[in-house]
């Protein structure tokens, strides 16, 4: 079976959930082989193996961290040229897409971005994209080269399939051409202490119904009571009631948590595109005819400024 290269993203806490989803999706195409930039400790290798990686390439490229995505693209190209994979999968993050595009150009391969699933059809890789705010699915077949595919986080769920992962260290010399853009400083993002929106199991999201920036605080308080991430509609982020990075939807983030609690959000198609795959959807809206109720598992018709504080009180009592 051919290898499928999976560009794995890691943090101090281990392998990121979108990368575990990629390993799961890769199993439909061939044998997943993870590519990790820098050293991979035993815990990372074990986690990659738990989700089906039979091989872990650890890329040792001295100084690569000082430059943008080019050294990573060069490393992936070198591994692909040596291993002839059937496909190369990356997360649809800004960096994932940047690396994937450069890899596709250098390998003269077809690329599919923002796929929600991948499959083999007669030996060729087919990627499915959800387009026009989720109203249509477009299937495309890659007809040249190892298929390069970036996949949307949360499009599939990460399912374990334990394998024993062999580690192979790859040395890459960063070319002069890859040193065109240098990282001059790094500033750690101030942590809110809340889970990352795209990785979270629980999300509490607020819309225009919160009424103001101050009104958005009830969304944060509810999220904190439940240990959830905070999300928002575009109306809220456009008005700067919440940061843009919290926007859920067609032009924001795609989430698929176990629980999505939407308060004061009407349910425009562009918002639904980013959350409709959530396992359980709870809607709080004072208008019983709000379209989001159509896809809700549970709904409360009422003023969110009364319903959410009552929920927080109840959660507090039960935590006791
Ligand atoms: C190209 C394009 C891309 C877009 N991308 C996105 C996207 O990624 N994400 C996104 O969210 N939108 C996106 N939009 C915007 C989208 O069309 C809607 O305008 C937006 O989602 C509406 O946000 P909202 O539900 O917060 O506001 P509204 O539609 O105004 O709804 C507010 C809701 O709050 C309810 N409400 C009011 N007060 C209360 C209260 N006290 N208690 C309870 N309920 C209350 C109202 O009944 C209403 O249903 C996009 C639009 C376009 C054209």
Tab-separated table of C-alpha atoms and ligand atoms in Angstrom:
chain	number	residue	atom	x	y	z
A	1	UNK	CA	0.000	0.000	0.000
A	2	UNK	CA	1.297	3.483	-0.843
A	3	UNK	CA	2.152	5.964	1.851
A	4	UNK	CA	0.030	9.016	2.552
A	5	UNK	CA	2.089	11.857	3.993
A	6	UNK	CA	0.287	13.715	6.770
A	7	UNK	CA	1.792	17.039	7.857
A	8	UNK	CA	1.316	16.848	11.631
A	9	UNK	CA	1.087	19.924	13.832
A	10	UNK	CA	2.170	19.558	17.432
A	11	UNK	CA	2.049	21.763	20.526
A	12	UNK	CA	3.428	21.293	24.021
A	13	UNK	CA	0.194	19.379	24.757
A	14	UNK	CA	0.821	16.859	21.935
A	15	UNK	CA	-0.548	16.364	18.427
A	16	UNK	CA	-3.266	18.860	17.449
A	17	UNK	CA	-6.737	17.400	16.885
A	18	UNK	CA	-6.930	18.481	13.194
A	19	UNK	CA	-3.790	16.399	12.540
A	20	UNK	CA	-5.404	13.342	14.175
A	21	UNK	CA	-8.383	13.910	11.847
A	22	UNK	CA	-5.976	13.941	8.887
A	23	UNK	CA	-4.481	10.607	9.989
A	24	UNK	CA	-8.010	9.177	10.186
A	25	UNK	CA	-8.886	10.467	6.694
A	26	UNK	CA	-5.541	9.262	5.289
A	27	UNK	CA	-6.399	5.650	6.110
A	28	UNK	CA	-8.942	5.677	3.249
A	29	UNK	CA	-6.094	6.338	0.804
A	30	UNK	CA	-3.154	4.248	2.000
A	31	UNK	CA	-0.704	3.932	4.891
A	32	UNK	CA	-0.520	7.133	6.927
A	33	UNK	CA	3.026	8.441	7.473
A	34	UNK	CA	3.228	11.538	9.664
A	35	UNK	CA	5.725	14.319	8.984
A	36	UNK	CA	6.772	16.199	12.126
A	37	UNK	CA	8.990	19.278	11.962
A	38	UNK	CA	11.608	19.138	14.688
A	39	UNK	CA	12.058	16.372	17.217
A	40	UNK	CA	9.092	14.169	18.102
A	41	UNK	CA	9.157	12.866	21.673
A	42	UNK	CA	7.920	9.389	22.581
A	43	UNK	CA	4.487	10.689	23.585
A	44	UNK	CA	3.992	12.373	20.177
A	45	UNK	CA	5.141	9.253	18.294
A	46	UNK	CA	2.809	7.088	20.424
A	47	UNK	CA	-0.131	9.431	19.760
A	48	UNK	CA	0.540	9.435	16.000
A	49	UNK	CA	0.729	5.628	16.073
A	50	UNK	CA	-2.518	5.424	18.034
A	51	UNK	CA	-4.275	7.184	15.131
A	52	UNK	CA	-2.786	4.921	12.477
A	53	UNK	CA	0.640	6.337	11.532
A	54	UNK	CA	2.905	3.459	10.550
A	55	UNK	CA	5.830	5.799	10.077
A	56	UNK	CA	6.853	9.159	11.528
A	57	UNK	CA	9.297	11.293	9.562
A	58	UNK	CA	10.998	13.746	11.890
A	59	UNK	CA	12.489	16.604	9.919
A	60	UNK	CA	15.769	17.956	11.147
A	61	UNK	CA	16.424	21.188	9.262
A	62	UNK	CA	18.901	23.403	11.139
A	63	UNK	CA	17.676	26.996	11.302
A	64	UNK	CA	14.369	26.193	9.544
A	65	UNK	CA	12.362	27.709	12.383
A	66	UNK	CA	13.843	31.116	11.570
A	67	UNK	CA	12.091	31.255	8.202
A	68	UNK	CA	8.487	31.086	7.007
A	69	UNK	CA	6.918	28.085	5.280
A	70	UNK	CA	9.506	27.514	2.530
A	71	UNK	CA	11.845	25.208	4.486
A	72	UNK	CA	8.847	23.037	5.427
A	73	UNK	CA	7.764	22.881	1.792
A	74	UNK	CA	11.297	21.890	0.736
A	75	UNK	CA	11.368	19.128	3.360
A	76	UNK	CA	8.004	17.711	2.290
A	77	UNK	CA	9.057	17.763	-1.371
A	78	UNK	CA	12.246	15.841	-0.524
A	79	UNK	CA	10.329	13.232	1.492
A	80	UNK	CA	7.720	12.894	-1.270
A	81	UNK	CA	10.369	12.439	-3.938
A	82	UNK	CA	11.938	9.625	-1.895
A	83	UNK	CA	8.725	7.888	-0.776
A	84	UNK	CA	6.351	8.393	-3.781
A	85	UNK	CA	3.200	8.834	-1.675
A	86	UNK	CA	-0.269	8.572	-3.176
A	87	UNK	CA	-1.251	11.795	-1.417
A	88	UNK	CA	-0.017	14.551	0.873
A	89	UNK	CA	-2.513	15.868	3.431
A	90	UNK	CA	-2.290	19.120	5.388
A	91	UNK	CA	-4.720	21.031	7.589
A	92	UNK	CA	-6.584	23.939	5.982
A	93	UNK	CA	-4.827	26.435	8.238
A	94	UNK	CA	-3.002	29.456	6.786
A	95	UNK	CA	0.345	27.672	7.152
A	96	UNK	CA	-1.019	24.300	5.987
A	97	UNK	CA	-2.369	25.852	2.798
A	98	UNK	CA	0.809	27.857	2.240
A	99	UNK	CA	3.026	24.764	2.515
A	100	UNK	CA	0.604	22.626	0.463
A	101	UNK	CA	0.456	25.125	-2.401
A	102	UNK	CA	4.248	25.340	-2.619
A	103	UNK	CA	4.582	21.540	-2.470
A	104	UNK	CA	2.013	21.100	-5.266
A	105	UNK	CA	3.824	23.572	-7.526
A	106	UNK	CA	7.198	21.927	-6.954
A	107	UNK	CA	5.869	18.396	-7.506
A	108	UNK	CA	3.717	19.557	-10.440
A	109	UNK	CA	0.760	17.955	-8.646
A	110	UNK	CA	-2.937	18.722	-8.514
A	111	UNK	CA	-4.152	20.330	-5.291
A	112	UNK	CA	-7.570	20.395	-3.610
A	113	UNK	CA	-8.026	22.882	-0.765
A	114	UNK	CA	-10.610	22.898	2.046
A	115	UNK	CA	-11.720	19.300	1.417
A	116	UNK	CA	-14.243	17.783	3.821
A	117	UNK	CA	-13.441	14.191	2.816
A	118	UNK	CA	-11.072	12.182	0.642
A	119	UNK	CA	-11.447	8.815	-1.071
A	120	UNK	CA	-9.817	6.619	-3.680
A	121	UNK	CA	-11.675	6.095	-6.947
A	122	UNK	CA	-10.007	3.626	-9.278
A	123	UNK	CA	-6.625	4.469	-7.756
A	124	UNK	CA	-7.104	8.241	-8.115
A	125	UNK	CA	-7.588	10.550	-5.138
A	126	UNK	CA	-10.958	12.293	-5.011
A	127	UNK	CA	-11.540	15.219	-2.666
A	128	UNK	CA	-14.955	16.574	-1.698
A	129	UNK	CA	-15.450	20.270	-0.981
A	130	UNK	CA	-18.507	21.821	0.650
A	131	UNK	CA	-19.284	24.950	-1.401
A	132	UNK	CA	-21.817	27.811	-1.560
A	133	UNK	CA	-22.224	27.895	2.218
A	134	UNK	CA	-22.681	24.149	2.425
A	135	UNK	CA	-25.498	23.949	-0.164
A	136	UNK	CA	-23.442	21.892	-2.649
A	137	UNK	CA	-20.766	19.222	-2.481
A	138	UNK	CA	-18.144	19.363	-5.255
A	139	UNK	CA	-16.070	16.252	-5.975
A	140	UNK	CA	-12.759	16.656	-7.778
A	141	UNK	CA	-10.279	14.049	-8.912
A	142	UNK	CA	-6.567	14.739	-8.928
A	143	UNK	CA	-5.232	13.534	-12.262
A	144	UNK	CA	-1.536	14.363	-11.866
A	145	UNK	CA	1.128	13.671	-9.291
A	146	UNK	CA	0.683	12.738	-5.649
A	147	UNK	CA	-2.566	14.496	-4.746
A	148	UNK	CA	-2.012	17.426	-2.399
A	149	UNK	CA	-5.097	17.998	-0.240
A	150	UNK	CA	-5.779	20.417	2.583
A	151	UNK	CA	-8.670	19.376	4.842
A	152	UNK	CA	-10.939	21.528	6.953
A	153	UNK	CA	-10.589	20.968	10.694
A	154	UNK	CA	-13.626	19.212	12.181
A	155	UNK	CA	-14.823	17.896	8.805
A	156	UNK	CA	-14.182	14.345	10.031
A	157	UNK	CA	-13.821	12.986	13.523
A	158	UNK	CA	-10.521	11.576	14.748
A	159	UNK	CA	-10.845	7.820	15.274
A	160	UNK	CA	-8.011	5.743	16.776
A	161	UNK	CA	-6.638	2.752	14.807
A	162	UNK	CA	-3.528	1.702	16.724
A	163	UNK	CA	-0.405	1.021	14.649
A	164	UNK	CA	3.214	0.817	15.600
A	165	UNK	CA	4.973	3.874	14.201
A	166	UNK	CA	8.606	3.570	13.055
A	167	UNK	CA	10.563	6.813	13.350
A	168	UNK	CA	12.735	7.946	10.434
A	169	UNK	CA	14.828	11.049	10.829
A	170	UNK	CA	15.200	13.151	7.676
A	171	UNK	CA	17.934	15.777	7.353
A	172	UNK	CA	17.097	18.707	5.126
A	173	UNK	CA	19.471	21.484	4.142
A	174	UNK	CA	17.525	24.727	3.849
A	175	UNK	CA	18.312	26.274	0.457
A	176	UNK	CA	19.298	29.937	0.087
A	177	UNK	CA	16.061	30.456	-1.869
A	178	UNK	CA	14.014	29.430	1.172
A	179	UNK	CA	15.615	32.120	3.308
A	180	UNK	CA	13.858	35.026	1.592
A	181	UNK	CA	11.513	35.841	4.483
A	182	UNK	CA	12.884	35.648	7.999
A	183	UNK	CA	10.971	35.594	11.282
A	184	UNK	CA	12.278	38.592	13.217
A	185	UNK	CA	10.299	38.207	16.437
A	186	UNK	CA	7.649	36.065	18.064
A	187	UNK	CA	5.080	37.101	20.631
A	188	UNK	CA	3.090	34.483	22.501
A	189	UNK	CA	-0.671	34.976	22.232
A	190	UNK	CA	-2.188	35.959	25.542
A	191	UNK	CA	-4.101	32.869	26.623
A	192	UNK	CA	-7.750	33.238	27.604
A	193	UNK	CA	-7.504	29.908	29.395
A	194	UNK	CA	-10.415	28.677	27.242
A	195	UNK	CA	-10.183	25.778	24.781
A	196	UNK	CA	-9.196	26.527	21.163
A	197	UNK	CA	-12.396	27.152	19.165
A	198	UNK	CA	-11.754	24.595	16.411
A	199	UNK	CA	-10.581	21.892	18.856
A	200	UNK	CA	-13.238	22.394	21.548
A	201	UNK	CA	-15.796	19.769	22.551
A	202	UNK	CA	-18.197	22.469	23.769
A	203	UNK	CA	-18.813	25.870	22.147
A	204	UNK	CA	-21.027	28.713	23.371
A	205	UNK	CA	-21.612	31.273	20.608
A	206	UNK	CA	-23.305	34.656	20.664
A	207	UNK	CA	-24.958	36.732	17.970
A	208	UNK	CA	-26.425	40.199	17.526
A	209	UNK	CA	-29.009	39.310	20.163
A	210	UNK	CA	-26.414	39.985	22.898
A	211	UNK	CA	-27.042	43.661	22.091
A	212	UNK	CA	-23.606	45.168	22.728
A	213	UNK	CA	-19.964	44.465	23.559
A	214	UNK	CA	-20.861	44.485	27.265
A	215	UNK	CA	-23.758	42.156	26.499
A	216	UNK	CA	-21.335	39.634	24.970
A	217	UNK	CA	-19.912	39.013	28.473
A	218	UNK	CA	-22.845	36.680	29.209
A	219	UNK	CA	-21.593	34.392	26.410
A	220	UNK	CA	-18.117	34.288	27.991
A	221	UNK	CA	-19.522	33.657	31.474
A	222	UNK	CA	-21.662	30.793	30.164
A	223	UNK	CA	-18.712	29.322	28.264
A	224	UNK	CA	-16.554	29.469	31.399
A	225	UNK	CA	-19.229	27.777	33.509
A	226	UNK	CA	-19.327	24.898	31.006
A	227	UNK	CA	-15.572	24.816	30.226
A	228	UNK	CA	-16.426	25.714	26.616
A	229	UNK	CA	-14.797	27.756	23.858
A	230	UNK	CA	-16.411	31.041	22.825
A	231	UNK	CA	-17.763	31.599	19.300
A	232	UNK	CA	-19.586	34.461	17.600
A	233	UNK	CA	-21.576	35.353	14.515
A	234	UNK	CA	-20.073	37.654	11.935
A	235	UNK	CA	-22.364	40.491	13.018
A	236	UNK	CA	-20.719	40.363	16.426
A	237	UNK	CA	-17.146	40.278	15.128
A	238	UNK	CA	-17.844	42.967	12.477
A	239	UNK	CA	-19.033	45.256	15.273
A	240	UNK	CA	-15.907	44.426	17.323
A	241	UNK	CA	-17.997	43.056	20.196
A	242	UNK	CA	-15.687	39.993	20.002
A	243	UNK	CA	-12.397	39.321	18.185
A	244	UNK	CA	-12.558	38.200	14.548
A	245	UNK	CA	-10.818	34.904	15.394
A	246	UNK	CA	-14.005	33.812	17.202
A	247	UNK	CA	-16.200	34.079	14.077
A	248	UNK	CA	-17.941	30.835	13.135
A	249	UNK	CA	-19.221	30.335	9.601
A	250	UNK	CA	-18.507	30.394	5.916
A	251	UNK	CA	-15.918	33.145	6.236
A	252	UNK	CA	-14.925	32.209	9.777
A	253	UNK	CA	-14.058	28.947	11.482
A	254	UNK	CA	-15.712	25.565	10.995
A	255	UNK	CA	-16.539	23.787	14.234
A	256	UNK	CA	-18.164	20.434	14.991
A	257	UNK	CA	-18.236	20.144	18.791
A	258	UNK	CA	-20.327	17.718	20.817
A	259	UNK	CA	-22.391	20.693	21.985
A	260	UNK	CA	-22.946	24.026	20.178
A	261	UNK	CA	-25.004	26.490	22.201
A	262	UNK	CA	-26.065	29.430	20.013
A	263	UNK	CA	-27.621	32.428	21.737
A	264	UNK	CA	-29.064	35.424	19.867
A	265	UNK	CA	-28.012	34.012	16.484
A	266	UNK	CA	-30.707	33.938	13.781
A	267	UNK	CA	-29.210	31.083	11.726
A	268	UNK	CA	-28.188	32.627	8.395
A	269	UNK	CA	-26.910	30.043	5.898
A	270	UNK	CA	-23.403	31.517	6.170
A	271	UNK	CA	-23.370	30.915	9.942
A	272	UNK	CA	-24.807	27.419	9.611
A	273	UNK	CA	-22.051	26.507	7.157
A	274	UNK	CA	-19.584	26.665	10.032
A	275	UNK	CA	-21.501	24.785	12.739
A	276	UNK	CA	-24.194	22.544	11.255
A	277	UNK	CA	-22.107	19.375	11.781
A	278	UNK	CA	-22.147	19.892	15.566
A	279	UNK	CA	-23.425	16.792	17.353
A	280	UNK	CA	-25.984	18.537	19.604
A	281	UNK	CA	-27.232	22.045	18.817
A	282	UNK	CA	-28.966	24.148	21.470
A	283	UNK	CA	-30.559	27.425	20.415
A	284	UNK	CA	-31.629	30.313	22.632
A	285	UNK	CA	-33.552	32.993	20.754
A	286	UNK	CA	-36.452	35.266	21.652
A	287	UNK	CA	-37.974	34.760	18.186
A	288	UNK	CA	-39.596	31.298	17.894
A	289	UNK	CA	-39.360	31.620	14.094
A	290	UNK	CA	-35.550	32.088	14.027
A	291	UNK	CA	-34.243	29.732	11.274
A	292	UNK	CA	-31.591	28.196	13.560
A	293	UNK	CA	-34.381	26.414	15.485
A	294	UNK	CA	-34.868	24.261	12.339
A	295	UNK	CA	-31.574	22.442	13.004
A	296	UNK	CA	-31.698	22.596	16.821
A	297	UNK	CA	-31.826	19.485	18.995
A	298	UNK	CA	-33.022	21.612	21.923
A	299	UNK	CA	-34.381	25.147	21.870
A	300	UNK	CA	-35.376	27.793	24.366
A	301	UNK	CA	-37.571	30.681	23.207
A	302	UNK	CA	-36.588	33.518	25.491
A	303	UNK	CA	-34.315	36.434	26.289
A	304	UNK	CA	-30.715	35.186	26.385
A	305	UNK	CA	-29.916	37.681	29.148
A	306	UNK	CA	-32.354	35.777	31.370
A	307	UNK	CA	-31.886	32.217	30.048
A	308	UNK	CA	-28.069	32.085	30.134
A	309	UNK	CA	-27.641	33.453	33.704
A	310	UNK	CA	-30.232	30.879	34.834
A	311	UNK	CA	-28.184	28.170	33.081
A	312	UNK	CA	-24.966	29.369	34.733
A	313	UNK	CA	-26.693	29.307	38.154
A	314	UNK	CA	-27.936	25.778	37.565
A	315	UNK	CA	-24.496	24.568	36.398
A	316	UNK	CA	-22.973	26.154	39.517
A	317	UNK	CA	-25.475	24.353	41.772
A	318	UNK	CA	-24.825	20.991	40.117
A	319	UNK	CA	-21.051	21.434	40.360
A	320	UNK	CA	-21.867	22.152	43.952
B	1	LIG	C1	-20.412	36.339	1.840
B	1	LIG	C2	-20.929	36.317	3.257
B	1	LIG	C3	-20.252	35.591	4.201
B	1	LIG	C4	-20.721	35.544	5.527
B	1	LIG	N1	-20.040	34.809	6.459
B	1	LIG	C5	-20.567	34.692	7.692
B	1	LIG	C6	-19.917	33.875	8.675
B	1	LIG	O1	-18.854	33.276	8.441
B	1	LIG	N2	-20.477	33.767	9.900
B	1	LIG	C7	-21.658	34.421	10.230
B	1	LIG	O2	-22.121	34.290	11.373
B	1	LIG	N3	-22.258	35.212	9.325
B	1	LIG	C8	-21.742	35.373	8.083
B	1	LIG	N4	-22.357	36.198	7.199
B	1	LIG	C9	-23.453	37.061	7.685
B	1	LIG	C10	-24.795	36.353	7.748
B	1	LIG	O3	-25.443	36.448	6.510
B	1	LIG	C11	-25.698	37.012	8.825
B	1	LIG	O4	-25.830	38.387	8.540
B	1	LIG	C12	-25.163	36.860	10.252
B	1	LIG	O5	-24.824	35.522	10.514
B	1	LIG	C13	-26.248	37.308	11.231
B	1	LIG	O6	-25.710	37.317	12.515
B	1	LIG	P1	-26.664	37.182	13.785
B	1	LIG	O7	-27.415	35.903	13.689
B	1	LIG	O8	-25.816	37.434	14.973
B	1	LIG	O9	-27.628	38.450	13.634
B	1	LIG	P2	-29.149	38.544	13.220
B	1	LIG	O10	-29.428	37.845	11.960
B	1	LIG	O11	-29.506	39.992	13.305
B	1	LIG	O12	-29.913	37.735	14.358
B	1	LIG	C14	-29.967	38.142	15.688
B	1	LIG	C15	-30.911	37.175	16.403
B	1	LIG	O13	-30.897	37.475	17.785
B	1	LIG	C16	-32.218	37.306	18.281
B	1	LIG	N5	-32.309	38.109	19.506
B	1	LIG	C17	-32.294	39.459	19.632
B	1	LIG	N6	-32.301	39.801	20.927
B	1	LIG	C18	-32.319	38.655	21.639
B	1	LIG	C19	-32.328	38.357	23.016
B	1	LIG	N7	-32.291	39.333	23.976
B	1	LIG	N8	-32.363	37.059	23.421
B	1	LIG	C20	-32.391	36.051	22.495
B	1	LIG	N9	-32.382	36.283	21.155
B	1	LIG	C21	-32.337	37.570	20.735
B	1	LIG	C22	-33.125	37.774	17.173
B	1	LIG	O14	-34.417	37.213	17.290
B	1	LIG	C23	-32.364	37.265	15.947
B	1	LIG	O15	-32.812	35.965	15.571
B	1	LIG	C24	-21.899	36.256	5.879
B	1	LIG	C25	-22.595	36.983	4.901
B	1	LIG	C26	-22.104	37.010	3.609
B	1	LIG	C27	-22.884	37.779	2.586
